[in-house]
Every structure is written in structure tokens, then in C-alpha cells.
PDB file of C-alpha atoms and ligand atoms in Angstrom:
ATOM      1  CA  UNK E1155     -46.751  95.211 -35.258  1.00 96.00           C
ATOM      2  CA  UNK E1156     -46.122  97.054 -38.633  1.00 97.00           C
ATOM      3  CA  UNK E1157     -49.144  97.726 -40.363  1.00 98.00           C
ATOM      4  CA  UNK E1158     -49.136 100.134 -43.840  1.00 98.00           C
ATOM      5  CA  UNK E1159     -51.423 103.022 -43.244  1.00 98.00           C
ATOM      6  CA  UNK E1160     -54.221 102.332 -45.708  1.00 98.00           C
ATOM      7  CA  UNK E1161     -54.567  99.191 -44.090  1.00 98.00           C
ATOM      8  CA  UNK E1162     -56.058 100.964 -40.783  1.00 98.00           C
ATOM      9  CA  UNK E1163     -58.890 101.475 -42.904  1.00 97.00           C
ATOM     10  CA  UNK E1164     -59.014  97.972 -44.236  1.00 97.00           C
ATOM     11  CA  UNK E1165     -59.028  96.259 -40.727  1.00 97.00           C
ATOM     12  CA  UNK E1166     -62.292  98.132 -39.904  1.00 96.00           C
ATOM     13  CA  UNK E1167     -64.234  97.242 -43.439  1.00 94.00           C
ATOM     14  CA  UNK E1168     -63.333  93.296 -42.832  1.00 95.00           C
ATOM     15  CA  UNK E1169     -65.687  91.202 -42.206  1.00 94.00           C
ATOM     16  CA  UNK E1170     -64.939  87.713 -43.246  1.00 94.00           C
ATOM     17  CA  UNK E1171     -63.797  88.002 -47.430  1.00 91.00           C
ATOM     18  CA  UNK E1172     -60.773  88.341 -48.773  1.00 94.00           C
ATOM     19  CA  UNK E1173     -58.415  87.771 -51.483  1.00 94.00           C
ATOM     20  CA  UNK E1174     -57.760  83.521 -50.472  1.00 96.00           C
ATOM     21  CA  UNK E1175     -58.551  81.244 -47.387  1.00 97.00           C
ATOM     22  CA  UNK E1176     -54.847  82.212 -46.148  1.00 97.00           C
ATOM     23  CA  UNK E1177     -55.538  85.479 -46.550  1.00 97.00           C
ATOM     24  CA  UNK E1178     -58.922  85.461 -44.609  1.00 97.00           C
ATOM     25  CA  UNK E1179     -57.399  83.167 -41.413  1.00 98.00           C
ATOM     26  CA  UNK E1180     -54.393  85.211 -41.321  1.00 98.00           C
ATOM     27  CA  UNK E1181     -56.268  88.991 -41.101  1.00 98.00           C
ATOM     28  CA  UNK E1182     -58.855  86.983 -38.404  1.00 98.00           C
ATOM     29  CA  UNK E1183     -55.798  86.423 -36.217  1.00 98.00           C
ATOM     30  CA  UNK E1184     -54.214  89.964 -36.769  1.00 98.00           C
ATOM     31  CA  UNK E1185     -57.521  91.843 -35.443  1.00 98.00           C
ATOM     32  CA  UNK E1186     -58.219  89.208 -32.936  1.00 98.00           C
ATOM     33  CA  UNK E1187     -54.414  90.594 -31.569  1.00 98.00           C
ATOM     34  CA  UNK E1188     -55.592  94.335 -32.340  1.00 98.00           C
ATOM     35  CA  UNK E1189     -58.114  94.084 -29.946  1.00 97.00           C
ATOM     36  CA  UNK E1190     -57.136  91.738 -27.107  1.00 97.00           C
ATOM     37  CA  UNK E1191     -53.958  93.453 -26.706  1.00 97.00           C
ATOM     38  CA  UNK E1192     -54.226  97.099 -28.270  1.00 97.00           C
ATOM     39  CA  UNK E1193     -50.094  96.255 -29.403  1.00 98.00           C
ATOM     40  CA  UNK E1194     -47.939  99.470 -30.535  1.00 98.00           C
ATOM     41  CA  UNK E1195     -48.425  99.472 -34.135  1.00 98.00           C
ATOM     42  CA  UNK E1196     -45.770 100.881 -37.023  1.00 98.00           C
ATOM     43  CA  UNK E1197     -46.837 102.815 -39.452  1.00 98.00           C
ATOM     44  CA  UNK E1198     -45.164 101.730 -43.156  1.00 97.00           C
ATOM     45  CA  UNK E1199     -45.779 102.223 -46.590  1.00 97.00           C
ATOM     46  CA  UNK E1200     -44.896  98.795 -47.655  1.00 95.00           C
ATOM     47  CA  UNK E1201     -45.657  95.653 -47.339  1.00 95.00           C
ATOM     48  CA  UNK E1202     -46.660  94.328 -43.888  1.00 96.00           C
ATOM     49  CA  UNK E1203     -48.597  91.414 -42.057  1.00 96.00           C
ATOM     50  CA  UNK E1204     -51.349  91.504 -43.356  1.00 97.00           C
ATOM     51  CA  UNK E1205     -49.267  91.191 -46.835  1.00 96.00           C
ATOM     52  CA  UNK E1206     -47.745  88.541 -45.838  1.00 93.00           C
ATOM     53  CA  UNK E1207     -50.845  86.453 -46.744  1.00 95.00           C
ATOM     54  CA  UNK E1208     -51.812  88.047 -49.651  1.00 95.00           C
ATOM     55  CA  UNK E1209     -51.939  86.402 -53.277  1.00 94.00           C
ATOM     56  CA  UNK E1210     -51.212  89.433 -54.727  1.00 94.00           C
ATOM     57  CA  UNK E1211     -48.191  89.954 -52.541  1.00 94.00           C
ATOM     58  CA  UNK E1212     -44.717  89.563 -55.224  1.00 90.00           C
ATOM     59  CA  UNK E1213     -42.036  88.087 -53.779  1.00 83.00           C
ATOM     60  CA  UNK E1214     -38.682  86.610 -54.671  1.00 75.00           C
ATOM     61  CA  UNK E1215     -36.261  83.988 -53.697  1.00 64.00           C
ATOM     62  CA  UNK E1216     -32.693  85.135 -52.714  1.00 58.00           C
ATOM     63  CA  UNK E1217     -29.687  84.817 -54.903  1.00 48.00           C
ATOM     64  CA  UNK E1218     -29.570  81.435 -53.919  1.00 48.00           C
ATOM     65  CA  UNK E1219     -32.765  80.054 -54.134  1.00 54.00           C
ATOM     66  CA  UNK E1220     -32.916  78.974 -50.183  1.00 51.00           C
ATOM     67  CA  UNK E1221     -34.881  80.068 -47.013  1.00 54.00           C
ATOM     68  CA  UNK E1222     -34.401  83.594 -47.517  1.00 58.00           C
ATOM     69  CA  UNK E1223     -37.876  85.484 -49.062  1.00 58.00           C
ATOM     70  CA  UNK E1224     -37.785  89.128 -50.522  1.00 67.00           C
ATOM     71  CA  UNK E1225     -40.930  90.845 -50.244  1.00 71.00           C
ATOM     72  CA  UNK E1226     -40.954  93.058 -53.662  1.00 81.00           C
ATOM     73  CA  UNK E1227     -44.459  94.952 -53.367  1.00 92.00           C
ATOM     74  CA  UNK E1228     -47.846  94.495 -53.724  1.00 94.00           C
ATOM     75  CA  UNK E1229     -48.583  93.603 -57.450  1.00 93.00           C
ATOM     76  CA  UNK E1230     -50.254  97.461 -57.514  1.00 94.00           C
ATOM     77  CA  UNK E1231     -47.848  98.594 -54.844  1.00 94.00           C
ATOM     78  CA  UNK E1232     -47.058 102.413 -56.571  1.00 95.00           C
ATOM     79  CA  UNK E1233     -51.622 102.146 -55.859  1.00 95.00           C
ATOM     80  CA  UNK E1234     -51.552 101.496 -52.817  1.00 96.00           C
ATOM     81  CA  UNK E1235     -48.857 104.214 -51.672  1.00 96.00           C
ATOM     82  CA  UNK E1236     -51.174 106.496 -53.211  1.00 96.00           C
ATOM     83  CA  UNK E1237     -53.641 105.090 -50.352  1.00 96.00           C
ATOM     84  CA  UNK E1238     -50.977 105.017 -47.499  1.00 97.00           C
ATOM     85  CA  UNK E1239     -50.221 108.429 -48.048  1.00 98.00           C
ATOM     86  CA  UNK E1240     -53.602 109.567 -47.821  1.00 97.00           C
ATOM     87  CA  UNK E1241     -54.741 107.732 -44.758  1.00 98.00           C
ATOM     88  CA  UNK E1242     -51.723 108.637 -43.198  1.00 98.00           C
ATOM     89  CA  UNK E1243     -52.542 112.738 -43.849  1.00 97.00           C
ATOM     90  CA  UNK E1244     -56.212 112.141 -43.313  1.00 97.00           C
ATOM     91  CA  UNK E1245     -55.202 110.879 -39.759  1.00 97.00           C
ATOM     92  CA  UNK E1246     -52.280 112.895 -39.662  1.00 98.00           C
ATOM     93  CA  UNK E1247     -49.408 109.665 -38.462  1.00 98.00           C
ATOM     94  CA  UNK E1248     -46.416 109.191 -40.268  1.00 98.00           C
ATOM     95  CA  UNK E1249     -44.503 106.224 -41.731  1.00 98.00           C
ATOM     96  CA  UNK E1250     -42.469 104.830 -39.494  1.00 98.00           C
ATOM     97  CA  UNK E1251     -43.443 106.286 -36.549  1.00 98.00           C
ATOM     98  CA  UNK E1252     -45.270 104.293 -33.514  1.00 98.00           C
ATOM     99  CA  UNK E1253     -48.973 104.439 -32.158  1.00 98.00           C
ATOM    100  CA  UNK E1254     -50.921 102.352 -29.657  1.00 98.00           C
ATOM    101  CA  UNK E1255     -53.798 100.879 -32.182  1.00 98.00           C
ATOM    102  CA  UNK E1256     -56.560 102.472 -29.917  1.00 98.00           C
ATOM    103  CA  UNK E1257     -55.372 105.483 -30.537  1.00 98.00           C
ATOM    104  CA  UNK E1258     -55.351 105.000 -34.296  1.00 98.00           C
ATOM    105  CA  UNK E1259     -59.276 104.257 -33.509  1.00 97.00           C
ATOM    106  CA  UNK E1260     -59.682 107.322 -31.382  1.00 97.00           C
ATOM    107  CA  UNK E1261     -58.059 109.188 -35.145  1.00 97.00           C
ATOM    108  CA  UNK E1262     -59.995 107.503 -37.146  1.00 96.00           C
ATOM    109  CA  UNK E1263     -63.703 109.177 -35.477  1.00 95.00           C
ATOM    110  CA  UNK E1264     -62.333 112.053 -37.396  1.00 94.00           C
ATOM    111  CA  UNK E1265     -62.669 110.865 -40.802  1.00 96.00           C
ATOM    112  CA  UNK E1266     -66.036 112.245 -42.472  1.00 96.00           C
ATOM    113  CA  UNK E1267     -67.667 110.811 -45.756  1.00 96.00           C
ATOM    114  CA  UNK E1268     -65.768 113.559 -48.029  1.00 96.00           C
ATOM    115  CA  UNK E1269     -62.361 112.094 -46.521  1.00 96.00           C
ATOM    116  CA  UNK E1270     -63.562 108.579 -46.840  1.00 97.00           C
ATOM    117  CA  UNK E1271     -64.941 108.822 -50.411  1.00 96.00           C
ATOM    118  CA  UNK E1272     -61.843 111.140 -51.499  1.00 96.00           C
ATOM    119  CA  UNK E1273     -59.377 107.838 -49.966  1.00 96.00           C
ATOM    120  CA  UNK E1274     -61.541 104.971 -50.918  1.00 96.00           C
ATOM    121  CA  UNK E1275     -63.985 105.237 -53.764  1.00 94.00           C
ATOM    122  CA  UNK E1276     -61.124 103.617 -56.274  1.00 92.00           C
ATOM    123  CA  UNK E1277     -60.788 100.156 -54.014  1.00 93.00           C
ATOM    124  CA  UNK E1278     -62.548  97.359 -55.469  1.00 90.00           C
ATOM    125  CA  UNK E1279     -63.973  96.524 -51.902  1.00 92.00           C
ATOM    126  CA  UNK E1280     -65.635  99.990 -51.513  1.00 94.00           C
ATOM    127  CA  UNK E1281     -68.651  99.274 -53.756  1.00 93.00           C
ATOM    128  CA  UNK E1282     -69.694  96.614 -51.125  1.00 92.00           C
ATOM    129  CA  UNK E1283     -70.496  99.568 -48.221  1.00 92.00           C
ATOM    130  CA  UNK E1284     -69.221  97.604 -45.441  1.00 90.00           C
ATOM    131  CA  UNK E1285     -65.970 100.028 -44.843  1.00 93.00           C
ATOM    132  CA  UNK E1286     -68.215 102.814 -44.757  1.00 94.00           C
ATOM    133  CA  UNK E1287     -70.616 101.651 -42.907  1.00 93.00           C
ATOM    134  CA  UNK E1288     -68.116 100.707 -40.077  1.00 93.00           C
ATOM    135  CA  UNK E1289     -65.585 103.742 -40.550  1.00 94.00           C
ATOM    136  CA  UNK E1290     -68.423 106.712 -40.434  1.00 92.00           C
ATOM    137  CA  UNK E1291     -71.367 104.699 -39.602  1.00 88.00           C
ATOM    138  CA  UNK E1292     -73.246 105.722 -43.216  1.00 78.00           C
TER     139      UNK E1292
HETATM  140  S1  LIG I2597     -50.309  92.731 -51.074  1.00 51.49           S
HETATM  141 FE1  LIG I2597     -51.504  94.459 -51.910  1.00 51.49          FE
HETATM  142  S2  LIG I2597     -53.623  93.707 -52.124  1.00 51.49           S
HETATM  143 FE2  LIG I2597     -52.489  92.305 -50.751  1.00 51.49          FE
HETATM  144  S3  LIG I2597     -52.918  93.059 -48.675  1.00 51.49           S
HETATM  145 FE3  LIG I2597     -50.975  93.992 -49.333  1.00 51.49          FE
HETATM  146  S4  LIG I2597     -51.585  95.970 -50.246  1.00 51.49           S
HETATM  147 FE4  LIG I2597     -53.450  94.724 -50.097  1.00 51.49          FE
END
């Protein structure tokens, strides 16, 4: 499953909103698969799965127009590298390199309220407290 690092985080704050009903139903079934099955996840700094859903996902048709879908970036994409890259040093992974998703968890116990405020506090979800609350339990 390829999954872009800041997203790790993400997956752990979610509880039920989103950005549209797609986008809701379609991270619902991506944990529900995290945790039955603890898959081998990617590590990217692109767009991913859970992308895939999104509204704010840009995409484009091929040159001609048919079945074939480009994905071009998030619509804040050079943003949200800024977060990949610092979840993926905080937990020290790399893009495009492979990790069971429990151990991503067992990583993520290491992440303190300076690392969490220093990667989150610009999201608009952060304000809410749920991430924190569920990441470092504050
Ligand atoms: S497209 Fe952007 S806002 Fe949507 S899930 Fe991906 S990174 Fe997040």
C-alpha cells in the first residue's frame, strides 16, 4: 500500500471528517485494511490512496482525453512535502522504502509534543486536538 509519510500522522487523528463523503468512505476502508491486515506499506512523497479520494487532489486527462488519469499533486502539494519530509525524519523512514504499518505505530510512540507541534501546528485539522490527543495522548 503506498501511503505519503505525513499521512501516517493523518490516519491516527481521523475520526470520521474529512474533506467530502468520498473522501470520508474511502479513508474508513484504508484503516479498516491497516488494521485487519497490518499490509507492507510504501513510503512516498506524492500522491497516494488516500489522495485518490481527495477534492483537492489535481488531476488531468491524458493526451487523448480517454481512460487514462494523471495524478498532478495535491492542490498545496510543494505544503505537504514540507510535511512528508518531516514525518519521515521525525520517524526516521524514507521515501520509497517499505515498512510493515505496525511498525510505523511502534515509530510513531517516539514522537513527543515538541515534534508533533514543530510537524503539525500549520494543518488546518490541528486546531481540533484530536491528532494530538491520539498521537501523544495530550
Ligand atoms: S490531495 Fe492533498 S489534501 Fe488531499 S489527502 Fe492528498 S495531501 Fe491531503
Amino acid at each position: 500500500m503506498l501511503i505519503r509519510a505525513h499521512h501516517i500522522f493523518c490516519i491516527q487523528g481521523f475520526i470520521g471528517k474529512g474533506y467530502s463523503e468520498q473522501f470520508i468512505e474511502n479513508m474508513e476502508n484504508i484503516i479498516e485494511k491497516l488494521d485487519n491486515s497490518d499490509p507492507l506499506i510504501e513510503i512516498t512523497n506524492a500522491p497516494d490512496c488516500i489522495c485518490t479520494a481527495c477534492p483537492r487532489l489535481k488531476v488531468s486527462d491524458s493526451q487523448s482525453g480517454n481512460d487514462k488519469i494523471s495524478l498532478l499533486g495535491c492542490e498545496v502539494e510543494s505544503e505537504v512535502k514540507i510535511l512528508d519530509r518531516k514525518v519521515a525524519d521525525s520517524l526516521g523512514i524514507g521515501f520509497g522504502k517499505h515498512y510493515p504499518y505496525s511498525e510505523l505505530l511502534k515509530k510513531l510512540k517516539y514522537i513527543d509534543e515538541e515534534k508533533f507541534d514543530y510537524i503539525c501546528s500549520g494543518c488546518q485539522w490541528y486546531s481540533l486536538g484530536y491528532c494530538k490527543k491520539r498521537i501523544i495522548g495530550i
